[in-house]
Coordinates of C-alpha atoms and ligand atoms in Angstrom, one line a residue:
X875 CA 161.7 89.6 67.1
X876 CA 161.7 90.4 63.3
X877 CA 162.2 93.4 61.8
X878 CA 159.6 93.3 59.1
X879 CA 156.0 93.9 59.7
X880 CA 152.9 94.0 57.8
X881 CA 151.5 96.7 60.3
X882 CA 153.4 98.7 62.7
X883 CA 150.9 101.1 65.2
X884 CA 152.7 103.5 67.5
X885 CA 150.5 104.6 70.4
X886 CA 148.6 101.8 72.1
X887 CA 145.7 103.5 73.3
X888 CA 142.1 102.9 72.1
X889 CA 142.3 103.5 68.6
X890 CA 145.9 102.0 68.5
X891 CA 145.4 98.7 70.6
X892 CA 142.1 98.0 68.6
X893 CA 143.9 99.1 65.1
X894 CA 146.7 96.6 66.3
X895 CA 144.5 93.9 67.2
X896 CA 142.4 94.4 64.0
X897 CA 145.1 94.0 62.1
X898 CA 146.3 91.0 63.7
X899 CA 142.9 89.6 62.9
X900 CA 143.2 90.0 59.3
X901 CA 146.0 87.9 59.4
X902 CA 149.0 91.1 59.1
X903 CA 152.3 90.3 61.0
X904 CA 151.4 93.1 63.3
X905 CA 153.7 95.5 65.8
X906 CA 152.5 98.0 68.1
X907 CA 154.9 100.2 69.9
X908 CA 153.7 102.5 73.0
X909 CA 155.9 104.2 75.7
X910 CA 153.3 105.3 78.2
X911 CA 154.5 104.6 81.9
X912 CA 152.3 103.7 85.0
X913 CA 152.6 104.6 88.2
X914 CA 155.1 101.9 88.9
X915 CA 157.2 103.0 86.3
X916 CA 156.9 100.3 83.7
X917 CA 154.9 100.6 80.4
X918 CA 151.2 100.1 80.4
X919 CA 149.4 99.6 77.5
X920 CA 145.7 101.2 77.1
X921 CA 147.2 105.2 76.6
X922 CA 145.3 108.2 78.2
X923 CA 142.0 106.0 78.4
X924 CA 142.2 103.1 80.1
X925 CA 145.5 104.9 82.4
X926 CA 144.7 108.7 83.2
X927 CA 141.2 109.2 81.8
X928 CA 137.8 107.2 80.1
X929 CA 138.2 104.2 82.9
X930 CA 140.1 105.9 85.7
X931 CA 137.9 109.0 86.0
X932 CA 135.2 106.5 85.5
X933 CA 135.9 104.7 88.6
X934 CA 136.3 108.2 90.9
X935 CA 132.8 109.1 89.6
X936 CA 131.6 105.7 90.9
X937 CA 133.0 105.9 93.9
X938 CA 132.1 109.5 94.9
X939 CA 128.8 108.5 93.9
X940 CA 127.9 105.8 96.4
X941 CA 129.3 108.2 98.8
X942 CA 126.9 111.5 97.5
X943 CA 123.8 108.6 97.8
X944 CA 124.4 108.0 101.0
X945 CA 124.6 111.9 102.2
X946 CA 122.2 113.2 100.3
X947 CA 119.3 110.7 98.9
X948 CA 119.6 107.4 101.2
X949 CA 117.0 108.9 103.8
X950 CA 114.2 109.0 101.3
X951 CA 114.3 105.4 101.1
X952 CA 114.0 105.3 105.2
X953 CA 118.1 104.5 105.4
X954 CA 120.6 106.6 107.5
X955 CA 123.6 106.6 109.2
X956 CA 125.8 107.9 111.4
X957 CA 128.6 108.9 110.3
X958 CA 129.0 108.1 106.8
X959 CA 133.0 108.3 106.1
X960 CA 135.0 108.3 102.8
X961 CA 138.4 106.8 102.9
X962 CA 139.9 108.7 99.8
X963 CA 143.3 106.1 99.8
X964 CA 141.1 103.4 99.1
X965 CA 138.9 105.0 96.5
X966 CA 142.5 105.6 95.0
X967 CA 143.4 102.0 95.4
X968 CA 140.3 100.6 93.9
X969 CA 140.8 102.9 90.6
X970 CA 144.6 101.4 90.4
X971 CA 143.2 98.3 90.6
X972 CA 140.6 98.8 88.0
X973 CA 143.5 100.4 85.7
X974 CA 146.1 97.8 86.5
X975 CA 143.5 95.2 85.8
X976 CA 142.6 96.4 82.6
X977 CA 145.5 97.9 81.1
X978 CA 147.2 94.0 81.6
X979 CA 144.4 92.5 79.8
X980 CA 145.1 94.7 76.6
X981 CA 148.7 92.8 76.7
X982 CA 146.7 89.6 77.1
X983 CA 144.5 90.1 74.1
X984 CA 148.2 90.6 72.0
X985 CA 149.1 87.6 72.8
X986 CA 145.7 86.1 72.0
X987 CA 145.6 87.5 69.0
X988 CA 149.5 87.2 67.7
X989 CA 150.4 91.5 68.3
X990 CA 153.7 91.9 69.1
X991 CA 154.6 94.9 71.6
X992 CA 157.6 97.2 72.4
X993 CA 157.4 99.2 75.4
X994 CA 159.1 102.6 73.8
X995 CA 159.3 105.7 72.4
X996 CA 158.1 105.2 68.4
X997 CA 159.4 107.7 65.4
X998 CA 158.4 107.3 61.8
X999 CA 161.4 107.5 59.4
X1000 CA 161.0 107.6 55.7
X1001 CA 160.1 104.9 53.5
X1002 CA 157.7 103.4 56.3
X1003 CA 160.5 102.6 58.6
X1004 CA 160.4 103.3 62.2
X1005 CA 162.6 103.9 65.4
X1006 CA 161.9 102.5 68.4
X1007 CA 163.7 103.7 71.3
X1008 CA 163.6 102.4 74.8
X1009 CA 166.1 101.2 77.7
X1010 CA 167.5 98.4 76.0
X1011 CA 168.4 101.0 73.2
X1012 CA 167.4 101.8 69.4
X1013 CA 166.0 99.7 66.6
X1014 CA 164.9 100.3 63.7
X1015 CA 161.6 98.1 61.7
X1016 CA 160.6 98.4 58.2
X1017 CA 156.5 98.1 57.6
X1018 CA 154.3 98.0 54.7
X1019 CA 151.6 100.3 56.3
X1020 CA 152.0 102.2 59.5
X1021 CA 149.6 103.4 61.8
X1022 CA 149.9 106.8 63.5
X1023 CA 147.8 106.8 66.9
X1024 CA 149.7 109.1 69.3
X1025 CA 147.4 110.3 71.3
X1026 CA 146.5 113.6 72.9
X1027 CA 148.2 115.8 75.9
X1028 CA 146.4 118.7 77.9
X1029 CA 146.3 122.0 76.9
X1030 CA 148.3 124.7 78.9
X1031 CA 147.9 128.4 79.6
X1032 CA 150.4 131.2 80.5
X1033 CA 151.1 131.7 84.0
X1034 CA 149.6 128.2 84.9
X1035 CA 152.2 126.0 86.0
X1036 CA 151.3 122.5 86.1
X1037 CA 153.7 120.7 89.1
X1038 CA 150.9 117.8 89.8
X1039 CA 150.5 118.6 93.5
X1040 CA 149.3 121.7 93.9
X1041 CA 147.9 122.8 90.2
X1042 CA 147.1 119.0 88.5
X1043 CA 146.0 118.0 85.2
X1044 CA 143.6 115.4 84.3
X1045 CA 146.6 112.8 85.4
X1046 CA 146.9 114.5 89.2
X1047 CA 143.5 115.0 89.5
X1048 CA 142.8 111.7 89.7
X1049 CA 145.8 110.7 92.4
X1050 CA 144.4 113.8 94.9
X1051 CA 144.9 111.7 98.4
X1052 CA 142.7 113.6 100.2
X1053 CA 139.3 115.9 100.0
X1054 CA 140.7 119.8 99.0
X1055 CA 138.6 122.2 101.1
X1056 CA 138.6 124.4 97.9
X1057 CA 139.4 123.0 94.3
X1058 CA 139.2 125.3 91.7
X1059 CA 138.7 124.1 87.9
X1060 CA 139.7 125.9 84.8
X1061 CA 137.7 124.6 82.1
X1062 CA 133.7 123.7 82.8
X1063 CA 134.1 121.2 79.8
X1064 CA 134.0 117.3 79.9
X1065 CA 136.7 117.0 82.4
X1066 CA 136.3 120.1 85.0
X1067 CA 132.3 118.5 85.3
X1068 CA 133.4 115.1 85.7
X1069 CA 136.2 115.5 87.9
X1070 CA 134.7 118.6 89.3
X1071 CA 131.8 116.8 90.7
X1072 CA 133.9 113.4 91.9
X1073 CA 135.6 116.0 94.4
X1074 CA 132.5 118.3 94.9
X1075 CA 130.4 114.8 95.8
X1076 CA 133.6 114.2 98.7
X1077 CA 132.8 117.6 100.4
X1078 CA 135.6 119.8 98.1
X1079 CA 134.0 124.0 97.3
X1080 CA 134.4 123.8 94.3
X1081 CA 134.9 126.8 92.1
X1082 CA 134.7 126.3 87.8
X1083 CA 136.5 129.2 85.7
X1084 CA 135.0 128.6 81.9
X1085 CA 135.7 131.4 79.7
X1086 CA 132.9 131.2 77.1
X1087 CA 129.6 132.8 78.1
X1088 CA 127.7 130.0 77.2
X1089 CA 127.8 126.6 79.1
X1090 CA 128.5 123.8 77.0
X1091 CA 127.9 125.3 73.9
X1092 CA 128.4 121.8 72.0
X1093 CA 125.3 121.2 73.9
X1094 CA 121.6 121.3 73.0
X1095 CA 121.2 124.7 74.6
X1096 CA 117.5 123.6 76.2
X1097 CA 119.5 120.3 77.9
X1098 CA 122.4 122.5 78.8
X1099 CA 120.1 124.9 80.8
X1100 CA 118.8 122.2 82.6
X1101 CA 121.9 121.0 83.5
X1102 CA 123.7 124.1 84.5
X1103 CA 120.5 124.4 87.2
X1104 CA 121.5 121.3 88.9
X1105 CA 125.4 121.6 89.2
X1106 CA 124.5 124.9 90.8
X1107 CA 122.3 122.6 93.3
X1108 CA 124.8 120.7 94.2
X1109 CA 127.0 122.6 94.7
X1110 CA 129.4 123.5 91.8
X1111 CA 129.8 127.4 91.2
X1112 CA 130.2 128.0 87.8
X1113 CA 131.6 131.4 86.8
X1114 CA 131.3 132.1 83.0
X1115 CA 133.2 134.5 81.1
X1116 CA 136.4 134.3 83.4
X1117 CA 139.8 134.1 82.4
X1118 CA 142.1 133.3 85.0
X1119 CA 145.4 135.7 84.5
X1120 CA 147.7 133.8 86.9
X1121 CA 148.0 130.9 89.4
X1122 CA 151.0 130.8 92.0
X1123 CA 151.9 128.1 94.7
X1124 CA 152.2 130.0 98.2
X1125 CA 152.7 128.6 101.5
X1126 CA 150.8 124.9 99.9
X1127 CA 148.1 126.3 98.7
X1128 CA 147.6 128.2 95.1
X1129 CA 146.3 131.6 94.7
X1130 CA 144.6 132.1 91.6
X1131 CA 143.7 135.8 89.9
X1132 CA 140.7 135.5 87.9
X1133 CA 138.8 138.0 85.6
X1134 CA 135.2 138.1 85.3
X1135 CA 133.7 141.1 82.9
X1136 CA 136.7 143.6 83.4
X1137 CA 136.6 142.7 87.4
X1138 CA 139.7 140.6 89.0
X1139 CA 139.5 138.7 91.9
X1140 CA 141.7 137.1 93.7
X1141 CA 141.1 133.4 95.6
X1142 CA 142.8 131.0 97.6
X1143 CA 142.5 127.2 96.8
X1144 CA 144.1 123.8 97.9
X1145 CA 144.4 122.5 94.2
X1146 CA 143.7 123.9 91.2
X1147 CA 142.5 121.8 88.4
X1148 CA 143.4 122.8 84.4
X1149 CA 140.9 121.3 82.0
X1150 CA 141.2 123.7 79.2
X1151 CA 141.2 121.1 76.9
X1152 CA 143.9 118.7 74.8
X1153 CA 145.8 118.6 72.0
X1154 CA 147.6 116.0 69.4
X1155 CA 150.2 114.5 70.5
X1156 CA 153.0 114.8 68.2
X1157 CA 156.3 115.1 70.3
X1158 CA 158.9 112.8 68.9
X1159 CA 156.6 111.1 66.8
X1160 CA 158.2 112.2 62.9
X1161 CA 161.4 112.9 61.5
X1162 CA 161.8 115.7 60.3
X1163 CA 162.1 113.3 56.4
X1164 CA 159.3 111.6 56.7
X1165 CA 156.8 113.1 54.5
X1166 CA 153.8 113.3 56.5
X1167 CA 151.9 116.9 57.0
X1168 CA 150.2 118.4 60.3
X1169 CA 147.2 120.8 60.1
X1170 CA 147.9 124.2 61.8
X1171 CA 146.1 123.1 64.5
X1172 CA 148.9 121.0 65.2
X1173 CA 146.9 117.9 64.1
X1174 CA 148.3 114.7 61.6
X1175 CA 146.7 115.7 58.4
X1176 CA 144.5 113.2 57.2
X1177 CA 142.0 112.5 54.6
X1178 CA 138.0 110.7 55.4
X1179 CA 139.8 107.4 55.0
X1180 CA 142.6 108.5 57.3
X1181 CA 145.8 108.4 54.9
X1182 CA 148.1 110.4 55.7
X1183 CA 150.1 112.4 53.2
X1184 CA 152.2 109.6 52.9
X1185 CA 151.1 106.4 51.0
X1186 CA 150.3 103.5 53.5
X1187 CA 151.0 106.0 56.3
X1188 CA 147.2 106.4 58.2
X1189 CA 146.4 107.9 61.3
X1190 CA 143.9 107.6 64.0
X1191 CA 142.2 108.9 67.2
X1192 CA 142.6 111.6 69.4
X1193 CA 146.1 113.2 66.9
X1194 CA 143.5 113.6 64.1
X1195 CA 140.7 115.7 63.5
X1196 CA 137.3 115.4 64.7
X1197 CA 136.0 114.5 68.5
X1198 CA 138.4 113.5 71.2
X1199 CA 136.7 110.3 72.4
X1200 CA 138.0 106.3 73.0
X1201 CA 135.2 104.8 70.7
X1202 CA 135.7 107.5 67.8
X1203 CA 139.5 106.6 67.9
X1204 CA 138.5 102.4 67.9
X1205 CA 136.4 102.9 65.3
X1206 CA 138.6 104.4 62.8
X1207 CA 141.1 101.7 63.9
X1208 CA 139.1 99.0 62.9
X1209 CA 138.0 100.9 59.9
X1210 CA 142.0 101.4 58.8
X1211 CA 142.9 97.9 59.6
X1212 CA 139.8 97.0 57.2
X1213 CA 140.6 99.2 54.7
X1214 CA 144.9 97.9 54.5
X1215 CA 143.0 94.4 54.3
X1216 CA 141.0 96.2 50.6
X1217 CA 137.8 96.0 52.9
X1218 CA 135.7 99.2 53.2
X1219 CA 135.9 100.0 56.8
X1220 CA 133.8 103.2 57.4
X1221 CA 133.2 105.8 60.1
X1222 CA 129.9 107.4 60.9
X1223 CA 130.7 110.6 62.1
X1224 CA 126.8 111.9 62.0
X1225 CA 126.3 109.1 64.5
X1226 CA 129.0 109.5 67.5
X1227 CA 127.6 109.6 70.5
X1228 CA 128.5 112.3 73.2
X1229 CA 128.1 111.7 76.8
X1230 CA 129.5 113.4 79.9
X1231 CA 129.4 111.3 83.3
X1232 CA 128.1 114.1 85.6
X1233 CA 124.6 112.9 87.8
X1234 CA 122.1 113.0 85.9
X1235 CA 124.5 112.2 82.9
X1236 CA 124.2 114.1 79.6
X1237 CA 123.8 112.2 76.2
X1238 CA 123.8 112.9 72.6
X1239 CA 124.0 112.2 69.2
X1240 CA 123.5 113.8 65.9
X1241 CA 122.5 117.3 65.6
X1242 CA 121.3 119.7 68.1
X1243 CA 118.0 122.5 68.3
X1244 CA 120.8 125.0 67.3
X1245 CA 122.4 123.2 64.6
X1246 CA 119.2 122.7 62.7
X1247 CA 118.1 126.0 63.0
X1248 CA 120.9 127.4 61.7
X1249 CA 121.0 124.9 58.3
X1250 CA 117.4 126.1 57.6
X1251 CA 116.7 121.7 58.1
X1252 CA 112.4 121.4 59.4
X1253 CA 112.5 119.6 62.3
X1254 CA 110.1 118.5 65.0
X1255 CA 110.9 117.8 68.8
X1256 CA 109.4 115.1 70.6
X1257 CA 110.2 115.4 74.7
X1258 CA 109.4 113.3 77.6
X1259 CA 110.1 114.6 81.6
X1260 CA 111.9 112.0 84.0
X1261 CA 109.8 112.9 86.5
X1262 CA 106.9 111.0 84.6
X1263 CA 108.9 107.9 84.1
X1264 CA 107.8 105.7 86.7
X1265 CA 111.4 103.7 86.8
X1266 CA 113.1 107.0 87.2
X1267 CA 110.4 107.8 90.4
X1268 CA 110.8 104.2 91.6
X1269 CA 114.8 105.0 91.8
X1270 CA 114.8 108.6 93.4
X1271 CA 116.3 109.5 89.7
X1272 CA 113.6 112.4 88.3
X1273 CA 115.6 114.9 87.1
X1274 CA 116.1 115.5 83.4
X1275 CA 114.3 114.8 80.2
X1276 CA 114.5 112.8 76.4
X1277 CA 114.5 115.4 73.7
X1278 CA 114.2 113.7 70.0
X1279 CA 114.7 115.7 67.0
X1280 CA 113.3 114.3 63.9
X1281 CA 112.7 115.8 60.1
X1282 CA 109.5 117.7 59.2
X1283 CA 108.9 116.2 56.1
X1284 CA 110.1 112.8 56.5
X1285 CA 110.1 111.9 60.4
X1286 CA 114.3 110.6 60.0
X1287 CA 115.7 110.8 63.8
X1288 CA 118.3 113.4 63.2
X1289 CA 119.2 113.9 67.0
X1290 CA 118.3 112.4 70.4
X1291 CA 119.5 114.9 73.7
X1292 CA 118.9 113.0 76.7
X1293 CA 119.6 114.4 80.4
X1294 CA 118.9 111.6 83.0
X1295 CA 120.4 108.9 84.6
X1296 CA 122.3 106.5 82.9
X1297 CA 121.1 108.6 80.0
X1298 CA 124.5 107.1 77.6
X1299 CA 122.9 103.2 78.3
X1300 CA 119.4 105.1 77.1
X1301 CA 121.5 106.4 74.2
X1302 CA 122.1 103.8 72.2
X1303 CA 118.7 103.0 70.7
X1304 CA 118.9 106.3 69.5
X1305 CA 122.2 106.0 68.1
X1306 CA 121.2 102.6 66.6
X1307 CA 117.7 104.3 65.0
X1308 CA 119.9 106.8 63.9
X1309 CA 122.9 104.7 62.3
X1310 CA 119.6 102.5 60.2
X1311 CA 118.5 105.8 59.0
X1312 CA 115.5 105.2 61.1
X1313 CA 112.4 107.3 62.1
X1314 CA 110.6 108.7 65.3
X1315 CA 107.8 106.5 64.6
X1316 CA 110.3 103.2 64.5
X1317 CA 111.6 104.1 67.6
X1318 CA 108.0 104.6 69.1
X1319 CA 106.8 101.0 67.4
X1320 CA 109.0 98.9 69.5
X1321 CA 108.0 97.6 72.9
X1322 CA 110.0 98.9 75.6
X1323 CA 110.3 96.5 78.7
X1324 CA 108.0 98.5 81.8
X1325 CA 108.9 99.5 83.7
X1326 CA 112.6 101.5 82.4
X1327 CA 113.9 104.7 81.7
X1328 CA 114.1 103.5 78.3
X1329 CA 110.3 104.0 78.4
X1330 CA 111.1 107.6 78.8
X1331 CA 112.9 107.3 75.0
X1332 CA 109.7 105.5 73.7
X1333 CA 107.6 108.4 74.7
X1334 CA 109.9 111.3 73.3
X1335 CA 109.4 109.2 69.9
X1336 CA 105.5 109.1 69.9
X1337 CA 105.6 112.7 71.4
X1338 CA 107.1 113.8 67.9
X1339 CA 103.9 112.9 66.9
X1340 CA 102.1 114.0 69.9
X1341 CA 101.0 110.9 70.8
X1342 CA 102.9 110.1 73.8
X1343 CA 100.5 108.3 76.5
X1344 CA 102.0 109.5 79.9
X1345 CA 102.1 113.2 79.0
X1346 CA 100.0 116.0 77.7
X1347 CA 101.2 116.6 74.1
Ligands
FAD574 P1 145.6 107.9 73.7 O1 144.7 107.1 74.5 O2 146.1 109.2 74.2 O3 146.8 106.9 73.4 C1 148.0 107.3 72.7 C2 149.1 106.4 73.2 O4 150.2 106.6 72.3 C3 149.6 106.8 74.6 O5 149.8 105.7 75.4 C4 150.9 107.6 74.4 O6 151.8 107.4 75.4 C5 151.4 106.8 73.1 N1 152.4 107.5 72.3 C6 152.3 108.9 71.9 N2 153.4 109.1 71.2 C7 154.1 108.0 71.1 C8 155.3 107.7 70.4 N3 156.0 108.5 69.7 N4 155.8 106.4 70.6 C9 155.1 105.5 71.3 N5 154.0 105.7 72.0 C10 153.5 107.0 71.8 N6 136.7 109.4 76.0 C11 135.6 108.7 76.0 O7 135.2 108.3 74.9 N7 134.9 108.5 77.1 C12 135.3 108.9 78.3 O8 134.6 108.7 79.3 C13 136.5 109.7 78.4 N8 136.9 110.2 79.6 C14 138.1 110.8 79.6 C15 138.5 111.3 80.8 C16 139.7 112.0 80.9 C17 140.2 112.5 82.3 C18 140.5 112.2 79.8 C19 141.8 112.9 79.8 C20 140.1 111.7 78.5 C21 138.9 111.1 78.5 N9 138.4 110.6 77.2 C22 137.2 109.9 77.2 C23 139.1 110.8 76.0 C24 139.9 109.5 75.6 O9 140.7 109.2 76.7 C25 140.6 109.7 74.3 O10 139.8 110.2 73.3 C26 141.3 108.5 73.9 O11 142.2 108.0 74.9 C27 142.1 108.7 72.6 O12 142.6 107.5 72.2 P2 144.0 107.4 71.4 O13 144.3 106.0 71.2 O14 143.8 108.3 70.1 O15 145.1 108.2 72.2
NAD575 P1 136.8 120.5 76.7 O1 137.1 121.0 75.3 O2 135.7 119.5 76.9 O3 136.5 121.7 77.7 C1 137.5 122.7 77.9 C2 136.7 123.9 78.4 O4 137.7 124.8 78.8 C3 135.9 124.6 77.4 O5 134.6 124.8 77.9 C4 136.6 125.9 77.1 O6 135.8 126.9 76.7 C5 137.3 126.1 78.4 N1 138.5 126.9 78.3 C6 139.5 126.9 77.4 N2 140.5 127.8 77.7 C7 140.1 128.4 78.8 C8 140.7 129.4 79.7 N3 141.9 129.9 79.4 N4 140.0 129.8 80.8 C9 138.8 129.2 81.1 N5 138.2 128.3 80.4 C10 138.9 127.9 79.2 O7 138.2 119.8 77.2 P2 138.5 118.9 78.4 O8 137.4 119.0 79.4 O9 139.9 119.3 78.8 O10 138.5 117.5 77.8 C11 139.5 117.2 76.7 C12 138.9 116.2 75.8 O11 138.8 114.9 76.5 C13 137.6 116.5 75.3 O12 137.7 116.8 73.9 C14 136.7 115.4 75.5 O13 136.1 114.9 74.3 C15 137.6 114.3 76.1 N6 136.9 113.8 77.3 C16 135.8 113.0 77.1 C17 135.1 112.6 78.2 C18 133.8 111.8 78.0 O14 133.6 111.4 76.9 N7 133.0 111.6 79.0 C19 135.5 112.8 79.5 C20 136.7 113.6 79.6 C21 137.4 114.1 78.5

């Protein structure tokens, strides 16, 4: 293999395998370098995504979701069973297979598209030259641009010791082997609700700590409401403004010593789950010579175009600011390979869409109730309930509601909130009206197939005007 590249990207997750193949495109001699190991021990490309979160969790939600339908809302539809079981090994084995399956298909699109690949640990030297360090020893490559895309690792908290049996991060959450009697969650964010409700779906109490007093406060507050009614319904206790103090491993089991307003309790569970959030991942990843600047948040410091503080140095994804998603991190690897290539790659952060995988799921994009109060922006809100959607009926699927939020003055979508199912497939339009600067009223011109859920979006738009058909306005 040479050591000269156009392109070298260390990290091969999302925004690194896409910036990599990208680059490859645009006809770069083009390295990527990543050092994650799978469970067998042997490097995987893909990173936290396609390994230990997006597609693994994914699967688990899947899963435990055939397995809720069947205890809990197959009888409406005049089907039972006797003893409905769920073999938790094989529900492990499927998501391997899923990951496996996947993560070797990223090392088939290299070779489709010309990428070379190192299994190993990456460091960038000065002058654009980089390390690469792995069994078979050190190397060094010179490139003419290099692309940062190291990832993220979970946040930890004092007295908290992750061991990844007993108290498990996102990673040993998703390898529990059997149903916990009692899982408790630190964090009610993205992760404790997913993978809270994969293990609350198997039959696990489950217990969430979140310390804010608001529940997801990223959230349109209305939608967030709503939501925070039906986790309780099934089954998720949510406690808000708790802190836990401490968590210890006794006897197999962990007790954990939580705070709630000035009172402490303490609790017994079988796991403990920490999803208190993630960080960059930085570890190893610059000499201590090599020019480029973090934030104080720990972050690579970069500009809107992603250059680093380095010339030709960029960085991407989850180790940079903004949200911590797959397709935020793609996008500005695509938009970086574009822009190496004197193309104008560009990133639309107004329009990244949000969604969290729960049952209903929660989707959104652009700007919430709260947000355009607080900028003083004249909006209207056009709604439409599930229950009124006669796809949603037809599927046992009526809980939740389309919120759109469009401009006073001028009608321009400037956020879409919807709580139903498969509400991030519903999304999209939205996110499409929104990136074409659309309106309301475009959205509520087009035909929507009937009978959908998307009909449901197509009635939120012409309620902005209050003209929606199935509803009083
Ligand atoms: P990563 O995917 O973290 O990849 C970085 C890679 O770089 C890793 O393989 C790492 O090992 C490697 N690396 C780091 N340092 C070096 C080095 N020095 N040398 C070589 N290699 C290095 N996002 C969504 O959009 N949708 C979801 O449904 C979703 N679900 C999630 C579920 C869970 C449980 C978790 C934890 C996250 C989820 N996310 C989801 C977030 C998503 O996984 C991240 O936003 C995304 O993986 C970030 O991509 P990235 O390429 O920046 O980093
Ligand atoms: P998060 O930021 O979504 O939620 C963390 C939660 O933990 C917050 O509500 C926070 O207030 C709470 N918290 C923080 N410290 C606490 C403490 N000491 N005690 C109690 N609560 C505390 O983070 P996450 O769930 O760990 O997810 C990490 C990242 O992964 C997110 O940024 C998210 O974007 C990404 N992710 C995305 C998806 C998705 O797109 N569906 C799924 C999973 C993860």
């Amino acid at each position: 293999m040479s050591n000269q590249y156009d392109v070298v990207v260390i990290g091969g997750g999302p925004a690194g395998y896409v910036a990599a193949i990208r680059s490859a495109q645009m006809g770069f001699n083009t390295l990527c370098v990543d050092r994650f190991k799978g469970k067998d021990g042997k490097y995987s490309l893909g990173g936290t995504c396609l390994n230990v979160g997006c597609i693994p969790s994914k699967a688990l939600l899947d899963s435990s979701k055939h397995f809720d339908h069947m205890t809990h809302s197959y009888d409406v539809h005049g089907i039972s069973f006797d003893n409905a079981k769920m073999d938790v090994k094989t529900m492990i084995a499927r998501k391997d297979k899923i990951v496996k399956q996947l993560t070797g298909g990223i090392g088939q699109l290299f070779k489709a598209n010309k990428v070379n690949y190192i299994g190993g640990s990456g460091k960038l030297l000065k002058d654009r030259q980089v390390e690469i360090t792995n069994d078979e020893g050190t190397q060094v490559v010179q490139a003419n641009h290099v692309i940062l895309a190291s990832g993220s690792v979970p946040i930890s908290i004092p007295n908290v010791e992750i061991d990844n049996e007993y108290i498990v991060d996102n990673a040993g959450a998703l390898d529990i082997n059997e149903v916990p009697e009692k899982l408790g969650v630190i964090g009610a964010g993205v992760i404790g609700l997913e993978l809270g409700s994969v293990w609350n779906r198997l039959g696990s109490k489950v217990t969430i700590f979140e310390a804010m007093d608001t529940f997801l406060a990223a959230c349109d507050q209305g939608i967030a409401k709503m939501a925070a009614r039906t986790f309780k319904k099934q089954g998720l206790d949510i406690l808000l403004s708790t802190f836990v103090k401490s968590a210890t491993v006794k006897n197999g089991k962990v007790e954990v010593v939580y705070e709630t307003k000035g009172e402490q309790t303490t609790e017994v569970y079988d796991k403990l789950l920490v999803a208190v959030g993630r960080k960059a991942e930085t570890d190893g990843l610059l000499s201590d010579d090599c020019g480029v600047t973090l934030t104080d948040r720990g972050q690579i410091d970069v500009n809107d175009d992603c250059q680093t503080s380095v010339p030709n140095v960029w960085a991407i994804g989850d180790a940079v600011r903004g949200p911590m998603l797959a397709h935020k991190g793609s996008e500005e690897g695509s938009a970086v390979a574009e822009r190496i290539a004197g193309q104008h790659g560009h990133v639309d952060f107004n329009t990244v869409p949000f969604v969290i995988y729960t049952e209903p799921e929660l989707a959104w994009v652009g700007k919430t109730e709260e947000q355009l109060k607080e900028a003083g922006i004249p909006y209207k809100v056009g709604s439409f309930p599930m229950a009124a959607n006669g796809r949603a009926l037809a599927m046992n699927e009526p809980t939740g509601m389309v919120k759109l939020l469009a401009h006073e003055e001028t009608d321009e979508l400037l956020g879409a909130h919807i709580y139903s199912a498969n509400a991030a497939d519903l999304l999209s339009e939205c996110v499409v009206t929104m990136e074409f600067k659309g309106c309301a009223e475009d959205l509520s011109r087009i035909i929507h197939a009937h009978p959908t859920l998307s009909e449901a979006v197509f009635e939120a738009a012409m309620n902005v005007d209050k003209r929606a058909i199935h509803k009083a306005n």
